CSV table of C-alpha atoms and ligand atoms in Angstrom, one decimal:
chain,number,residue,atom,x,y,z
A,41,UNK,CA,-31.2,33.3,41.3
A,42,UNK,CA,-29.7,30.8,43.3
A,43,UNK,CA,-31.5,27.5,43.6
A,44,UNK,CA,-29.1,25.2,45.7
A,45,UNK,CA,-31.2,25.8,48.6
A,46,UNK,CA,-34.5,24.2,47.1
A,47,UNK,CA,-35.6,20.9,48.2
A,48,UNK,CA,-35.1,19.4,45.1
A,49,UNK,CA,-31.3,20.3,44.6
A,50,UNK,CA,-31.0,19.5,47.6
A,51,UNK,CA,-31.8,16.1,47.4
A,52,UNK,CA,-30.3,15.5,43.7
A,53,UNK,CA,-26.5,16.8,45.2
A,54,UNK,CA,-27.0,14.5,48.6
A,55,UNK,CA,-29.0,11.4,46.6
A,56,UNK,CA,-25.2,11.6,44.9
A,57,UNK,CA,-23.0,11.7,47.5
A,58,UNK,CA,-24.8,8.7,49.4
A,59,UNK,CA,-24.5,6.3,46.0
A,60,UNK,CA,-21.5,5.0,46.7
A,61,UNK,CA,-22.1,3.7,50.6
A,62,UNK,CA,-25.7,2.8,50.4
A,63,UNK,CA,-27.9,1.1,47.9
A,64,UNK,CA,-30.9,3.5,49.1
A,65,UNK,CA,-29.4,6.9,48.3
A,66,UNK,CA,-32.4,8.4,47.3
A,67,UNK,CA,-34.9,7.6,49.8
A,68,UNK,CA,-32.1,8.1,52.4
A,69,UNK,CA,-31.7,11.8,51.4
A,70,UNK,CA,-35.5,12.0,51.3
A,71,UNK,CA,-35.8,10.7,54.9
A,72,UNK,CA,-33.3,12.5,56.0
A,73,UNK,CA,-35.0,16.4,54.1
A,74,UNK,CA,-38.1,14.6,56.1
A,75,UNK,CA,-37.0,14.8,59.4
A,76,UNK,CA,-35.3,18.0,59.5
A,77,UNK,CA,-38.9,20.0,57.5
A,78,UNK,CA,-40.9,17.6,60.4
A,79,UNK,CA,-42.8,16.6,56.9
A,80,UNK,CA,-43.6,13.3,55.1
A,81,UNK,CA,-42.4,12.3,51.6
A,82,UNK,CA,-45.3,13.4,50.1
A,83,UNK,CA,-44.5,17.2,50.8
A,84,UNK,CA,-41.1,16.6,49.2
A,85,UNK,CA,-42.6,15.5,45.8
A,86,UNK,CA,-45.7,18.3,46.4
A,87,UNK,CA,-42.9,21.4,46.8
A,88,UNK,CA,-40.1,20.6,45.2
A,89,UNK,CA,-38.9,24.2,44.4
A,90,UNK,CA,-39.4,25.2,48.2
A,91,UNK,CA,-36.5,26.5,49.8
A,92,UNK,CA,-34.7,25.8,53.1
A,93,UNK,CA,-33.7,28.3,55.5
A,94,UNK,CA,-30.4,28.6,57.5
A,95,UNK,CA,-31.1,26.8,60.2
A,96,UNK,CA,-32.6,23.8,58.2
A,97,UNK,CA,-30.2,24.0,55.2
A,98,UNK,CA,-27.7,23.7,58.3
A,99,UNK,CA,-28.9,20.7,60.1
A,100,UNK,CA,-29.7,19.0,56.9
A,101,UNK,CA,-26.0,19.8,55.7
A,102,UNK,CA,-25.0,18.1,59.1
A,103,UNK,CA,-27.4,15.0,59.1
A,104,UNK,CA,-26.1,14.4,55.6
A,105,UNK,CA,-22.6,14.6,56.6
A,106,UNK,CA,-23.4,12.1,59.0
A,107,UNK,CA,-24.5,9.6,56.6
A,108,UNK,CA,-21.7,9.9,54.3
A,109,UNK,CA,-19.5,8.7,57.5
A,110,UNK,CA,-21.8,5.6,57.2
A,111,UNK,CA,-24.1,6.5,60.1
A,112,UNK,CA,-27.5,4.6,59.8
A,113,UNK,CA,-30.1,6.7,58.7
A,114,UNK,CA,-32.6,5.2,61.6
A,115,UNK,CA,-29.3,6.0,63.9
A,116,UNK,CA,-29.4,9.7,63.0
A,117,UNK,CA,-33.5,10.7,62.5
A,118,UNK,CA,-33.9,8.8,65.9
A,119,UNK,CA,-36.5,6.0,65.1
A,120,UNK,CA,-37.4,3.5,62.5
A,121,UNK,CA,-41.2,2.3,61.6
A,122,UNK,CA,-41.8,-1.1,62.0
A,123,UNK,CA,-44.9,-3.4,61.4
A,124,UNK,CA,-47.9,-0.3,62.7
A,125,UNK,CA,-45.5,1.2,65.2
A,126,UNK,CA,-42.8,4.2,65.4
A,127,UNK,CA,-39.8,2.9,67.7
A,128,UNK,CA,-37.1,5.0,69.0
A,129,UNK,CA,-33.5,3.2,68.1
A,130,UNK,CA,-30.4,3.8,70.0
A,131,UNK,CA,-26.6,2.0,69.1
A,132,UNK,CA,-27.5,0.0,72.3
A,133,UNK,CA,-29.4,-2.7,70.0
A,134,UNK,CA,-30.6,-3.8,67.0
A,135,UNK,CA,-32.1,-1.3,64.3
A,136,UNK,CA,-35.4,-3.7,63.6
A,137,UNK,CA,-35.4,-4.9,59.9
A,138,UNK,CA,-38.2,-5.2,57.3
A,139,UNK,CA,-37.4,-9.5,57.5
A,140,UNK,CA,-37.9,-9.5,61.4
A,141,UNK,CA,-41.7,-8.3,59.7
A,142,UNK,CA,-42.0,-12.0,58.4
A,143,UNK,CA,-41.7,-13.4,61.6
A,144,UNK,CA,-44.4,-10.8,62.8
A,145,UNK,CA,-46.8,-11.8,59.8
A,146,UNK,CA,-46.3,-15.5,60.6
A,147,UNK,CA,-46.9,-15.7,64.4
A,148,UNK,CA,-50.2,-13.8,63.6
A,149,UNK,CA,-51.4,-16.5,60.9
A,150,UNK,CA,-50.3,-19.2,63.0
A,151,UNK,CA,-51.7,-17.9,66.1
A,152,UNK,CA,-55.3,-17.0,64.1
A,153,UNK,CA,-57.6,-19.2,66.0
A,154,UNK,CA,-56.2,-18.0,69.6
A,155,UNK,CA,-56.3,-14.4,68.6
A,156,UNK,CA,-58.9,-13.5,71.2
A,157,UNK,CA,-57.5,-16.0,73.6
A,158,UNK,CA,-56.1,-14.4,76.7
A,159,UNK,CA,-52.5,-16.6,75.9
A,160,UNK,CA,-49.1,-15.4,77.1
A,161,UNK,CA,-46.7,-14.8,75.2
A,162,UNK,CA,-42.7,-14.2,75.4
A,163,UNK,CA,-40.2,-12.7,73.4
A,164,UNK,CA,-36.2,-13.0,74.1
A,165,UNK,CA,-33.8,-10.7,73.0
A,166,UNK,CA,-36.6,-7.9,72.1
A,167,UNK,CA,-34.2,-4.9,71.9
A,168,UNK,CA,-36.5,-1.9,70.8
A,169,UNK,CA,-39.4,-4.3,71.7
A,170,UNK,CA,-40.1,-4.9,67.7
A,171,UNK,CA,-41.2,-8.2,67.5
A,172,UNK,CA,-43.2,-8.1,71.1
A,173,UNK,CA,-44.8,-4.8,70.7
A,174,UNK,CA,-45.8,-5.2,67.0
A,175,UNK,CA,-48.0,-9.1,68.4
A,176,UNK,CA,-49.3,-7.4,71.9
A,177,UNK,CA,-50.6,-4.5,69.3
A,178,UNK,CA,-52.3,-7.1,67.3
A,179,UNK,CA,-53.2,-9.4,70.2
A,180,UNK,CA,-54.6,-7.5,72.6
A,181,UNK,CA,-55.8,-10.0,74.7
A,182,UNK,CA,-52.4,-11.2,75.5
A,183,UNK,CA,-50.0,-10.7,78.0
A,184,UNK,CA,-46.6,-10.5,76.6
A,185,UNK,CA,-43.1,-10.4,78.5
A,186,UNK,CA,-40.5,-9.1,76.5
A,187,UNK,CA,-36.8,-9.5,77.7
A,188,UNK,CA,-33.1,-8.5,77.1
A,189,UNK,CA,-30.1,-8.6,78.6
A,190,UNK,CA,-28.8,-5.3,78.0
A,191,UNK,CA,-30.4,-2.8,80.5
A,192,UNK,CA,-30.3,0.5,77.6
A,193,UNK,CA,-32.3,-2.4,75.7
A,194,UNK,CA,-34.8,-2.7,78.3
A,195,UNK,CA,-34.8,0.8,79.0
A,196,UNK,CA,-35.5,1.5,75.2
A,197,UNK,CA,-38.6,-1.2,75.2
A,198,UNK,CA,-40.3,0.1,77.9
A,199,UNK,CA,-39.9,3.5,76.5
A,200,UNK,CA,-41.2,2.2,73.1
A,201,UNK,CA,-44.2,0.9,75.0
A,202,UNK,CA,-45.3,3.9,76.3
A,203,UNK,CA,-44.8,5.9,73.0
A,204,UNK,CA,-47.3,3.2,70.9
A,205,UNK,CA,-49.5,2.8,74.2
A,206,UNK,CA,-48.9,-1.2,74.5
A,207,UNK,CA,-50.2,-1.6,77.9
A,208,UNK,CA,-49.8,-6.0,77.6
A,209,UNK,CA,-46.4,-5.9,77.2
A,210,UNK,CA,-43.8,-6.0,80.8
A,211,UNK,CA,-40.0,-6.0,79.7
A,212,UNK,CA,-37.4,-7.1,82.1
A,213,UNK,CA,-33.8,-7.7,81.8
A,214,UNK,CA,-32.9,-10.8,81.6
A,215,UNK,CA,-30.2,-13.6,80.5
A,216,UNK,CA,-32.3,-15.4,78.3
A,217,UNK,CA,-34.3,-17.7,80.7
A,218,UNK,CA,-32.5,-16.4,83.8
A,219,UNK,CA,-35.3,-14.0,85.1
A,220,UNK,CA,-38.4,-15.4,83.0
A,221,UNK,CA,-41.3,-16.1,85.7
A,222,UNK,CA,-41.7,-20.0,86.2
A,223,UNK,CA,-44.5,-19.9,84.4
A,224,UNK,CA,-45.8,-21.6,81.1
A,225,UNK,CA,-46.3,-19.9,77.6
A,226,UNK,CA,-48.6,-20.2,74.5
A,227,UNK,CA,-46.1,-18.9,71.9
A,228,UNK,CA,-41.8,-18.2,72.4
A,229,UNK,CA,-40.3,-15.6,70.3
A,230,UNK,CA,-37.1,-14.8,69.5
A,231,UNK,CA,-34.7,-13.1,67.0
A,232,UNK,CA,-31.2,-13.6,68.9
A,233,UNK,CA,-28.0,-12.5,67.9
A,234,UNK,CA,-26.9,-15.5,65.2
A,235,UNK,CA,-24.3,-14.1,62.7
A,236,UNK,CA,-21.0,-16.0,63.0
A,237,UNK,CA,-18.2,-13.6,65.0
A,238,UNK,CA,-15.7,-14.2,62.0
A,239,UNK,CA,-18.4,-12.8,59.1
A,240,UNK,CA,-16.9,-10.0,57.2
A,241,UNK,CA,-20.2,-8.5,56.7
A,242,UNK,CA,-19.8,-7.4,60.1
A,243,UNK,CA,-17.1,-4.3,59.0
A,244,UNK,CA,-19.4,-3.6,56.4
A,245,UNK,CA,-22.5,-0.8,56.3
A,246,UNK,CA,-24.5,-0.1,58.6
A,247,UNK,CA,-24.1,-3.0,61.0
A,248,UNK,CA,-20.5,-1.3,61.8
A,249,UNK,CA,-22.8,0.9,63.9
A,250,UNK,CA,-24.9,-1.9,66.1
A,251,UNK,CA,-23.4,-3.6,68.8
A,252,UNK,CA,-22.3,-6.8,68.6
A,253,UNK,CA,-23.9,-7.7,71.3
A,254,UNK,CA,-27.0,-7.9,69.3
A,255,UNK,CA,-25.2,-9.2,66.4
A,256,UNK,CA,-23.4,-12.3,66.7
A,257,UNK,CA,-23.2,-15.5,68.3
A,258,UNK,CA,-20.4,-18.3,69.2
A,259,UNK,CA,-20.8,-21.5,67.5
A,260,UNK,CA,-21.2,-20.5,63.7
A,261,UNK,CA,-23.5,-18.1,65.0
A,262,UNK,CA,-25.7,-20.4,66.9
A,263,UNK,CA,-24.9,-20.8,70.2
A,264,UNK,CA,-27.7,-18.2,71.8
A,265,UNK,CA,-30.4,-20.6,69.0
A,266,UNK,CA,-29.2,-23.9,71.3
A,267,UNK,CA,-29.6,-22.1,74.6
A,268,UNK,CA,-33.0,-20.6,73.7
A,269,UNK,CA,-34.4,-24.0,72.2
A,270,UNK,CA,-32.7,-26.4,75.1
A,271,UNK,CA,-35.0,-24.1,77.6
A,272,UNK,CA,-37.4,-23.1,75.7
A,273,UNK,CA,-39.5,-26.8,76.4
A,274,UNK,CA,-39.2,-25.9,79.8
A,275,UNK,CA,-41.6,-22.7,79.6
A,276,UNK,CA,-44.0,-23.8,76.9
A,277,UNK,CA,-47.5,-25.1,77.1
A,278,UNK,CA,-48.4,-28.4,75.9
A,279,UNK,CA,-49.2,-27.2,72.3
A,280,UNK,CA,-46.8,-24.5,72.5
A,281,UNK,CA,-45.1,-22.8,69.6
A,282,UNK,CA,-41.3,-21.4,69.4
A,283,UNK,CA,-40.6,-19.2,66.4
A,284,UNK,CA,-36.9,-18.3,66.0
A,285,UNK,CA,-35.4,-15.7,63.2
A,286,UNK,CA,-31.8,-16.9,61.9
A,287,UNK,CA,-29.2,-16.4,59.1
A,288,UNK,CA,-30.6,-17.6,55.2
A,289,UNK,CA,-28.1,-20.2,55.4
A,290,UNK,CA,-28.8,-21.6,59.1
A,291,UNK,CA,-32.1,-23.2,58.1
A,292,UNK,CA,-31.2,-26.8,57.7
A,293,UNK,CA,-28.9,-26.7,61.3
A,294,UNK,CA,-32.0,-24.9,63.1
A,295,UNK,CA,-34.4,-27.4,61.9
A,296,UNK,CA,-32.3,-30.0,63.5
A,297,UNK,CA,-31.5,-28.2,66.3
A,298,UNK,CA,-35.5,-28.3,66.6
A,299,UNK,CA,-35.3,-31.7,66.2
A,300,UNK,CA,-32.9,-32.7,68.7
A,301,UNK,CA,-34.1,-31.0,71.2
A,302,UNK,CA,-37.6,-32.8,70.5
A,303,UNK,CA,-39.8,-30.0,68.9
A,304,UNK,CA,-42.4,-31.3,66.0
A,305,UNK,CA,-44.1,-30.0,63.1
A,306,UNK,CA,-40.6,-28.3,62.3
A,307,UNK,CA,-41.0,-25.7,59.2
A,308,UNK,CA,-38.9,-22.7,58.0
A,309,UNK,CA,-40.5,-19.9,56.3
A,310,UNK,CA,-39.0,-17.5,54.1
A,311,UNK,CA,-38.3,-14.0,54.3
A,312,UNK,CA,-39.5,-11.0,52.1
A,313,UNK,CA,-36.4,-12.1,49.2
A,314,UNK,CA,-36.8,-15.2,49.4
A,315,UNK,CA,-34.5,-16.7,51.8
A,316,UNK,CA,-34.6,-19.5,55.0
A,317,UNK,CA,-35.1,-16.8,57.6
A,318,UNK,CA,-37.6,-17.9,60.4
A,319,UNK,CA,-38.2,-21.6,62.0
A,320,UNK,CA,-41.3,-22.7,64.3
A,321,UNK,CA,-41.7,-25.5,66.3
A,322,UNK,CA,-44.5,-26.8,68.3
A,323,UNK,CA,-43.9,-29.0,72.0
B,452,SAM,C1,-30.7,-9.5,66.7
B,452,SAM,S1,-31.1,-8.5,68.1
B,452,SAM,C2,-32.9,-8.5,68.0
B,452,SAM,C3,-33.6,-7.3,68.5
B,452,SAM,C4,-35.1,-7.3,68.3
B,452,SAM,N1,-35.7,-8.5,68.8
B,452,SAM,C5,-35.4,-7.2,66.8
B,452,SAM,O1,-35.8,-8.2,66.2
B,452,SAM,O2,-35.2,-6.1,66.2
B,452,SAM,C6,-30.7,-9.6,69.4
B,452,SAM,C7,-31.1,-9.0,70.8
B,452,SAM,O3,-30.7,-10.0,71.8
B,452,SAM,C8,-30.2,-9.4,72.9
B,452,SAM,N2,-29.4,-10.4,73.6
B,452,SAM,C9,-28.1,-10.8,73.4
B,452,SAM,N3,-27.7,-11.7,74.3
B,452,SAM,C10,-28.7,-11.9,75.1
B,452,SAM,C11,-28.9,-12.7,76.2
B,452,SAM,N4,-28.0,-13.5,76.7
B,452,SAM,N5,-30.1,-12.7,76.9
B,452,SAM,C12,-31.1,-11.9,76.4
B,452,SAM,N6,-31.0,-11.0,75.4
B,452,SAM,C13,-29.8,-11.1,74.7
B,452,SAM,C14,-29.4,-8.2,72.4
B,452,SAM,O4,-29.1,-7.3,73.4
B,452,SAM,C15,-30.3,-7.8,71.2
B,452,SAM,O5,-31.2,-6.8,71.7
């Protein structure tokens, strides 16, 4: 009998032809068996000796071809979980990453005491809407604008809105501050584009597939940081908060990039490996 059609074969023959491009082989293969049986991982593990028919040993033969090329899985199945939420993704931004989380985690301890407070919040550079989408879920009595400068982006945000019914969130298009309402807020977001334009990590994996629009940034990779923090004063409340995600080795030139541009109570928390990854400030 021929068994190269069961789900477990399956997965041993593509676990080993993703092992040399990706450090996830396995669960990649598994994700990708998940999204063309429309099952979880659990069902993998429950019927391994299931077999696939033609049209799903077909699209999982072509879904796995595409990841040997490289292609992200999150690029390929259409979406990528984040904090409680299911995002759609598209090559116009960012895939959001399990670090942006941290910055997630750490507006909602330090906004605790305001968590029923109806505060305002903003978010720059939002791309699938990750960061804003995952605090207006958890804060519900906030408004939240969410804003990018790439229309798709915006496009994509709204969309991801209406799929995980977040009705305090408005995204616009914008240049950074260029179309923010004149108008003060509680807490400023922001995970910009900060890796430097000459890192060689940028031919490398999946990031060869993101734009590098959401990527990098002039200035050792923090010229957008400058902009964002020089304005920033501008549309906070007395009390206000700015959280912004950057590169593990940025943290000592963000904190004083904080400083000089008069933000206290400057701290930098780490990310889920234990890296510099996210910096607050208060105004
Ligand atoms: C690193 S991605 C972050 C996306 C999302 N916030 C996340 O954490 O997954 C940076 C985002 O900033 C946007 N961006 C780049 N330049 C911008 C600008 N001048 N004004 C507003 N957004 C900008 C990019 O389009 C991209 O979506």
């Amino acid at each position: 009998m021929d068994n190269s059609s069961q789900i477990k074969w399956l997965l041993h023959d593509a676990t080993c032809s993703f092992n040399k491009l990706s450090d996830t082989a396995k669960l990649d293969a598994e994700l990708l068996m998940c999204h063309v049986l429309d099952c979880n991982r659990t069902y993998l593990f429950t019927w391994p000796d299931k077999t696939l028919d033609e049209a799903q040993l077909a699209e999982f033969k072509q879904v796995c071809a595409k990841r040997a090329l490289g292609h992200p899985i999150a690029h390929i199945v259409g979406y990528r979980e984040f904090w409680s939420l299911n995002l759609k993704v598209s090559p116009a931004t960012l895939i959001p990453r399990p670090d942006t989380e941290t910055l997630v985690e750490q507006a909602l301890l330090l906004m605790q005491e305001h968590k029923d407070k109806p505060f305002l919040g903003l978010d720059l550079g939002t791309g699938t809407g990750a960061i804003a989408l995952s605090l207006a879920s958890e804060l519900k009595t906030w408004e939240w604008i969410a804003a990018d400068f790439v229309p798709e982006a915006v496009t994509l945000a709204q969309e991801n809105a209406k799929l995980n019914q977040i009705n305090n969130c408005k995204v616009i298009q914008s240049d950074w501050f260029e179309n923010i309402p004149n108008t003060k807020f509680n807490l400023i977001v922001s995970n910009p584009p900060y890796i430097d334009e000459a890192d060689s990590h940028l031919s490398q994996g999946d990031v060869r597939f993101e734009p590098l629009s959401a990527l990098t940034a002039g200035d050792s990779g923090l010229s957008d940081i400058k902009i964002i923090l020089s304005q920033a004063k501008q549309y906070l409340h007395d009390g206000g908060l700015v959280m912004i995600e950057h590169g593990n080795t940025q943290g000592k030139e963000v904190r004083a990039i904080f400083c000089q541009n008069g933000y206290s109570n400057v701290n930098t928390f780490k990310d889920l490996s234990a890296n510099e990854r996210i910096t607050v400030g208060y105004f």
